[in-house]
PDB file of C-alpha atoms and ligand atoms in Angstrom:
ATOM      1  CA  MET A   1      34.856 -25.703 199.687  1.00  0.00           C
ATOM      2  CA  THR A   2      33.026 -24.824 195.759  1.00  0.00           C
ATOM      3  CA  LYS A   3      34.913 -22.572 193.560  1.00  0.00           C
ATOM      4  CA  ASP A   4      32.788 -19.055 194.006  1.00  0.00           C
ATOM      5  CA  THR A   5      33.065 -16.079 191.717  1.00  0.00           C
ATOM      6  CA  ALA A   6      35.823 -13.738 192.948  1.00  0.00           C
ATOM      7  CA  LEU A   7      38.614 -15.172 191.996  1.00  0.00           C
ATOM      8  CA  ASN A   8      40.433 -17.217 194.842  1.00  0.00           C
ATOM      9  CA  ILE A   9      44.690 -16.877 195.293  1.00  0.00           C
ATOM     10  CA  LEU A  10      46.415 -19.519 197.238  1.00  0.00           C
ATOM     11  CA  ALA A  11      49.642 -18.176 198.750  1.00  0.00           C
ATOM     12  CA  LEU A  12      52.492 -21.177 199.281  1.00  0.00           C
ATOM     13  CA  HIS A  13      55.863 -19.944 202.068  1.00  0.00           C
ATOM     14  CA  GLY A  14      57.952 -22.396 201.128  1.00  0.00           C
ATOM     15  CA  PRO A  15      60.890 -23.406 203.964  1.00  0.00           C
ATOM     16  CA  ASN A  16      62.464 -21.183 205.723  1.00  0.00           C
ATOM     17  CA  LEU A  17      60.665 -18.250 205.127  1.00  0.00           C
ATOM     18  CA  ASN A  18      58.973 -18.450 208.133  1.00  0.00           C
ATOM     19  CA  LEU A  19      62.714 -16.381 208.850  1.00  0.00           C
ATOM     20  CA  LEU A  20      61.494 -13.350 207.178  1.00  0.00           C
ATOM     21  CA  GLY A  21      63.295 -10.578 209.239  1.00  0.00           C
ATOM     22  CA  THR A  22      65.543 -12.105 210.960  1.00  0.00           C
ATOM     23  CA  ARG A  23      66.982 -15.137 208.010  1.00  0.00           C
ATOM     24  CA  GLU A  24      69.537 -13.094 206.385  1.00  0.00           C
ATOM     25  CA  PRO A  25      68.077  -9.721 205.880  1.00  0.00           C
ATOM     26  CA  GLU A  26      71.620  -8.618 203.739  1.00  0.00           C
ATOM     27  CA  ILE A  27      69.601 -11.538 201.307  1.00  0.00           C
ATOM     28  CA  TYR A  28      66.252 -11.222 202.194  1.00  0.00           C
ATOM     29  CA  GLY A  29      65.062  -8.026 203.759  1.00  0.00           C
ATOM     30  CA  ALA A  30      64.014  -7.290 206.675  1.00  0.00           C
ATOM     31  CA  VAL A  31      60.116  -7.671 206.727  1.00  0.00           C
ATOM     32  CA  PRO A  32      58.619 -10.362 208.558  1.00  0.00           C
ATOM     33  CA  LEU A  33      56.247 -13.371 206.202  1.00  0.00           C
ATOM     34  CA  ALA A  34      53.745 -12.081 209.191  1.00  0.00           C
ATOM     35  CA  ALA A  35      53.423  -8.102 206.866  1.00  0.00           C
ATOM     36  CA  ILE A  36      53.865  -9.650 203.391  1.00  0.00           C
ATOM     37  CA  ASP A  37      50.611 -11.638 204.207  1.00  0.00           C
ATOM     38  CA  ALA A  38      49.213  -8.417 205.346  1.00  0.00           C
ATOM     39  CA  GLN A  39      50.336  -6.926 202.326  1.00  0.00           C
ATOM     40  CA  LEU A  40      49.155  -8.934 199.725  1.00  0.00           C
ATOM     41  CA  ALA A  41      46.719 -10.043 201.400  1.00  0.00           C
ATOM     42  CA  SER A  42      45.582  -6.042 201.512  1.00  0.00           C
ATOM     43  CA  LEU A  43      46.266  -6.258 198.298  1.00  0.00           C
ATOM     44  CA  ALA A  44      44.342  -8.925 197.081  1.00  0.00           C
ATOM     45  CA  LYS A  45      41.294  -7.239 198.587  1.00  0.00           C
ATOM     46  CA  THR A  46      42.552  -3.547 196.090  1.00  0.00           C
ATOM     47  CA  LEU A  47      42.173  -5.680 193.246  1.00  0.00           C
ATOM     48  CA  GLY A  48      39.143  -7.840 193.533  1.00  0.00           C
ATOM     49  CA  ALA A  49      40.778 -10.862 194.904  1.00  0.00           C
ATOM     50  CA  SER A  50      40.682 -13.340 198.189  1.00  0.00           C
ATOM     51  CA  LEU A  51      43.763 -14.436 199.336  1.00  0.00           C
ATOM     52  CA  GLN A  52      45.188 -17.544 201.575  1.00  0.00           C
ATOM     53  CA  CYS A  53      48.761 -17.517 202.438  1.00  0.00           C
ATOM     54  CA  ARG A  54      50.144 -20.171 203.863  1.00  0.00           C
ATOM     55  CA  GLN A  55      54.255 -20.816 204.505  1.00  0.00           C
ATOM     56  CA  SER A  56      55.387 -25.220 205.629  1.00  0.00           C
ATOM     57  CA  ASN A  57      58.380 -26.476 205.549  1.00  0.00           C
ATOM     58  CA  HIS A  58      57.504 -29.924 204.702  1.00  0.00           C
ATOM     59  CA  GLU A  59      57.883 -31.097 200.757  1.00  0.00           C
ATOM     60  CA  GLY A  60      55.169 -33.312 200.858  1.00  0.00           C
ATOM     61  CA  GLU A  61      52.646 -30.650 202.655  1.00  0.00           C
ATOM     62  CA  LEU A  62      52.929 -27.968 199.997  1.00  0.00           C
ATOM     63  CA  VAL A  63      52.323 -30.694 197.333  1.00  0.00           C
ATOM     64  CA  GLU A  64      48.508 -31.689 199.023  1.00  0.00           C
ATOM     65  CA  TRP A  65      47.559 -27.594 199.085  1.00  0.00           C
ATOM     66  CA  ILE A  66      49.070 -27.518 195.476  1.00  0.00           C
ATOM     67  CA  GLN A  67      46.296 -30.806 194.932  1.00  0.00           C
ATOM     68  CA  ASN A  68      44.140 -29.990 196.367  1.00  0.00           C
ATOM     69  CA  ALA A  69      44.336 -26.131 195.246  1.00  0.00           C
ATOM     70  CA  GLN A  70      42.317 -26.987 192.141  1.00  0.00           C
ATOM     71  CA  ALA A  71      39.311 -28.073 193.999  1.00  0.00           C
ATOM     72  CA  THR A  72      38.707 -24.286 195.524  1.00  0.00           C
ATOM     73  CA  PHE A  73      41.749 -21.590 194.109  1.00  0.00           C
ATOM     74  CA  ASP A  74      42.077 -20.295 190.590  1.00  0.00           C
ATOM     75  CA  GLY A  75      45.615 -19.994 190.717  1.00  0.00           C
ATOM     76  CA  ILE A  76      49.326 -19.781 193.067  1.00  0.00           C
ATOM     77  CA  VAL A  77      51.322 -17.526 193.999  1.00  0.00           C
ATOM     78  CA  ILE A  78      54.495 -19.836 194.967  1.00  0.00           C
ATOM     79  CA  ASN A  79      57.522 -18.988 196.599  1.00  0.00           C
ATOM     80  CA  PRO A  80      59.105 -22.192 196.916  1.00  0.00           C
ATOM     81  CA  ALA A  81      62.181 -21.616 198.609  1.00  0.00           C
ATOM     82  CA  ALA A  82      65.131 -24.133 198.834  1.00  0.00           C
ATOM     83  CA  TYR A  83      62.343 -26.612 196.966  1.00  0.00           C
ATOM     84  CA  THR A  84      63.234 -24.739 193.637  1.00  0.00           C
ATOM     85  CA  HIS A  85      66.151 -26.153 192.628  1.00  0.00           C
ATOM     86  CA  THR A  86      65.977 -29.192 193.831  1.00  0.00           C
ATOM     87  CA  SER A  87      61.940 -30.382 194.438  1.00  0.00           C
ATOM     88  CA  LEU A  88      60.688 -32.795 191.136  1.00  0.00           C
ATOM     89  CA  ALA A  89      57.385 -33.321 193.169  1.00  0.00           C
ATOM     90  CA  ILE A  90      56.192 -29.588 193.658  1.00  0.00           C
ATOM     91  CA  ALA A  91      57.324 -29.424 189.873  1.00  0.00           C
ATOM     92  CA  ASP A  92      55.483 -32.606 189.416  1.00  0.00           C
ATOM     93  CA  ALA A  93      52.042 -31.529 191.326  1.00  0.00           C
ATOM     94  CA  LEU A  94      52.835 -27.889 190.042  1.00  0.00           C
ATOM     95  CA  ARG A  95      52.185 -29.795 186.333  1.00  0.00           C
ATOM     96  CA  ALA A  96      49.381 -31.767 187.291  1.00  0.00           C
ATOM     97  CA  VAL A  97      46.608 -28.767 188.514  1.00  0.00           C
ATOM     98  CA  LYS A  98      47.453 -27.163 186.148  1.00  0.00           C
ATOM     99  CA  LEU A  99      46.787 -23.613 188.063  1.00  0.00           C
ATOM    100  CA  PRO A 100      47.755 -20.523 186.836  1.00  0.00           C
ATOM    101  CA  CYS A 101      50.899 -20.137 188.359  1.00  0.00           C
ATOM    102  CA  ILE A 102      53.415 -17.525 189.711  1.00  0.00           C
ATOM    103  CA  GLU A 103      56.832 -18.058 190.915  1.00  0.00           C
ATOM    104  CA  VAL A 104      58.714 -15.291 192.941  1.00  0.00           C
ATOM    105  CA  HIS A 105      61.990 -15.281 194.326  1.00  0.00           C
ATOM    106  CA  LEU A 106      62.591 -12.298 196.948  1.00  0.00           C
ATOM    107  CA  SER A 107      66.275 -13.419 196.306  1.00  0.00           C
ATOM    108  CA  ASN A 108      68.155 -12.394 191.956  1.00  0.00           C
ATOM    109  CA  ILE A 109      68.775 -16.830 192.542  1.00  0.00           C
ATOM    110  CA  PHE A 110      69.944 -15.948 189.350  1.00  0.00           C
ATOM    111  CA  ALA A 111      72.544 -13.321 189.966  1.00  0.00           C
ATOM    112  CA  ARG A 112      73.368 -15.883 192.922  1.00  0.00           C
ATOM    113  CA  GLU A 113      75.574 -19.768 193.802  1.00  0.00           C
ATOM    114  CA  THR A 114      75.228 -21.045 190.761  1.00  0.00           C
ATOM    115  CA  GLN A 115      73.809 -23.931 192.648  1.00  0.00           C
ATOM    116  CA  ARG A 116      70.158 -21.710 193.226  1.00  0.00           C
ATOM    117  CA  HIS A 117      70.733 -20.897 189.272  1.00  0.00           C
ATOM    118  CA  GLN A 118      68.095 -23.205 188.333  1.00  0.00           C
ATOM    119  CA  SER A 119      64.397 -23.926 188.884  1.00  0.00           C
ATOM    120  CA  LEU A 120      62.918 -27.037 188.213  1.00  0.00           C
ATOM    121  CA  ILE A 121      59.645 -25.516 189.250  1.00  0.00           C
ATOM    122  CA  ALA A 122      60.777 -22.571 186.151  1.00  0.00           C
ATOM    123  CA  PRO A 123      58.794 -25.054 183.318  1.00  0.00           C
ATOM    124  CA  HIS A 124      55.320 -25.087 185.024  1.00  0.00           C
ATOM    125  CA  VAL A 125      54.869 -21.503 185.265  1.00  0.00           C
ATOM    126  CA  ILE A 126      53.501 -18.770 183.824  1.00  0.00           C
ATOM    127  CA  GLY A 127      56.791 -16.758 184.530  1.00  0.00           C
ATOM    128  CA  CYS A 128      58.996 -15.587 187.009  1.00  0.00           C
ATOM    129  CA  ILE A 129      59.629 -12.360 189.547  1.00  0.00           C
ATOM    130  CA  ALA A 130      62.891 -12.460 191.430  1.00  0.00           C
ATOM    131  CA  GLY A 131      65.300 -10.010 192.948  1.00  0.00           C
ATOM    132  CA  PHE A 132      62.579  -7.489 194.563  1.00  0.00           C
ATOM    133  CA  GLY A 133      61.917  -7.656 197.655  1.00  0.00           C
ATOM    134  CA  ALA A 134      58.982  -8.496 199.108  1.00  0.00           C
ATOM    135  CA  ASN A 135      57.211  -6.698 196.875  1.00  0.00           C
ATOM    136  CA  SER A 136      58.039  -9.477 194.352  1.00  0.00           C
ATOM    137  CA  TYR A 137      55.024 -11.895 195.720  1.00  0.00           C
ATOM    138  CA  ALA A 138      52.816  -8.190 195.015  1.00  0.00           C
ATOM    139  CA  LEU A 139      54.296  -8.217 192.131  1.00  0.00           C
ATOM    140  CA  GLY A 140      54.060 -12.139 191.196  1.00  0.00           C
ATOM    141  CA  LEU A 141      50.025 -11.526 193.210  1.00  0.00           C
ATOM    142  CA  ARG A 142      49.499  -8.667 190.063  1.00  0.00           C
ATOM    143  CA  ALA A 143      50.886 -10.648 187.553  1.00  0.00           C
ATOM    144  CA  LEU A 144      48.546 -13.677 188.282  1.00  0.00           C
ATOM    145  CA  ILE A 145      45.299 -11.180 189.045  1.00  0.00           C
ATOM    146  CA  GLU A 146      45.871  -9.814 185.260  1.00  0.00           C
ATOM    147  CA  HIS A 147      46.749 -13.135 183.562  1.00  0.00           C
ATOM    148  CA  LEU A 148      43.389 -14.842 185.054  1.00  0.00           C
ATOM    149  CA  ASN A 149      41.376 -11.151 184.451  1.00  0.00           C
ATOM    150  CA  ALA A 150      42.293 -11.869 180.893  1.00  0.00           C
ATOM    151  CA  SER A 151      41.188 -15.863 180.260  1.00  0.00           C
TER     152      SER A 151
HETATM  153  C1  DQA B 201      64.641 -17.980 198.104  1.00  0.00           C
HETATM  154  C2  DQA B 201      65.396 -18.766 196.399  1.00  0.00           C
HETATM  155  C3  DQA B 201      66.396 -19.596 197.097  1.00  0.00           C
HETATM  156  O1  DQA B 201      67.687 -19.601 196.542  1.00  0.00           O
HETATM  157  C4  DQA B 201      66.830 -19.783 198.955  1.00  0.00           C
HETATM  158  O2  DQA B 201      66.644 -21.509 199.172  1.00  0.00           O
HETATM  159  C5  DQA B 201      65.432 -19.174 199.834  1.00  0.00           C
HETATM  160  C6  DQA B 201      64.062 -18.162 199.318  1.00  0.00           C
HETATM  161  C7  DQA B 201      63.886 -16.028 197.354  1.00  0.00           C
HETATM  162  O3  DQA B 201      63.153 -15.961 197.812  1.00  0.00           O
HETATM  163  O4  DQA B 201      64.833 -15.784 197.305  1.00  0.00           O
HETATM  164  O5  DQA B 201      64.525 -20.097 200.998  1.00  0.00           O
HETATM  165  O6  DQA B 201      63.186 -18.415 196.787  1.00  0.00           O
END
């Protein structure tokens, strides 16, 4: 597949985000991942972009998706979940592909336990949106599309 003229965005969800809806709803909200993906797809359409959403519980799979994104996608919205705080491999993949990327988190990671305050991903993204629940994704997608349209 090659890049076409319309913006093509990849949304990546890291480990345990497949459990959204039932997983600690007091922290992550009650919206299931499928509903977040559907909202994002409709927002992308409104903004004139196409979107593919993928979730994995495996670091290597996320790394491969990031590596392969360069051929097909114009930018990435990523919630690396717990890998945010541990994964040099995902950070290195983002550095390597140099695609514009927005990091998103449902919860405000900076207001939580200290081990969640550090993001290994943050130095390699345009910006980070955290703390707005499912809306963090929508804000991230808007920010990425505005960035791409301006560049
Ligand atoms: C998260 C925050 C991470 O610390 C946590 O490990 C997650 C989800 C969030 O979206 O708030 O799984 O990325």
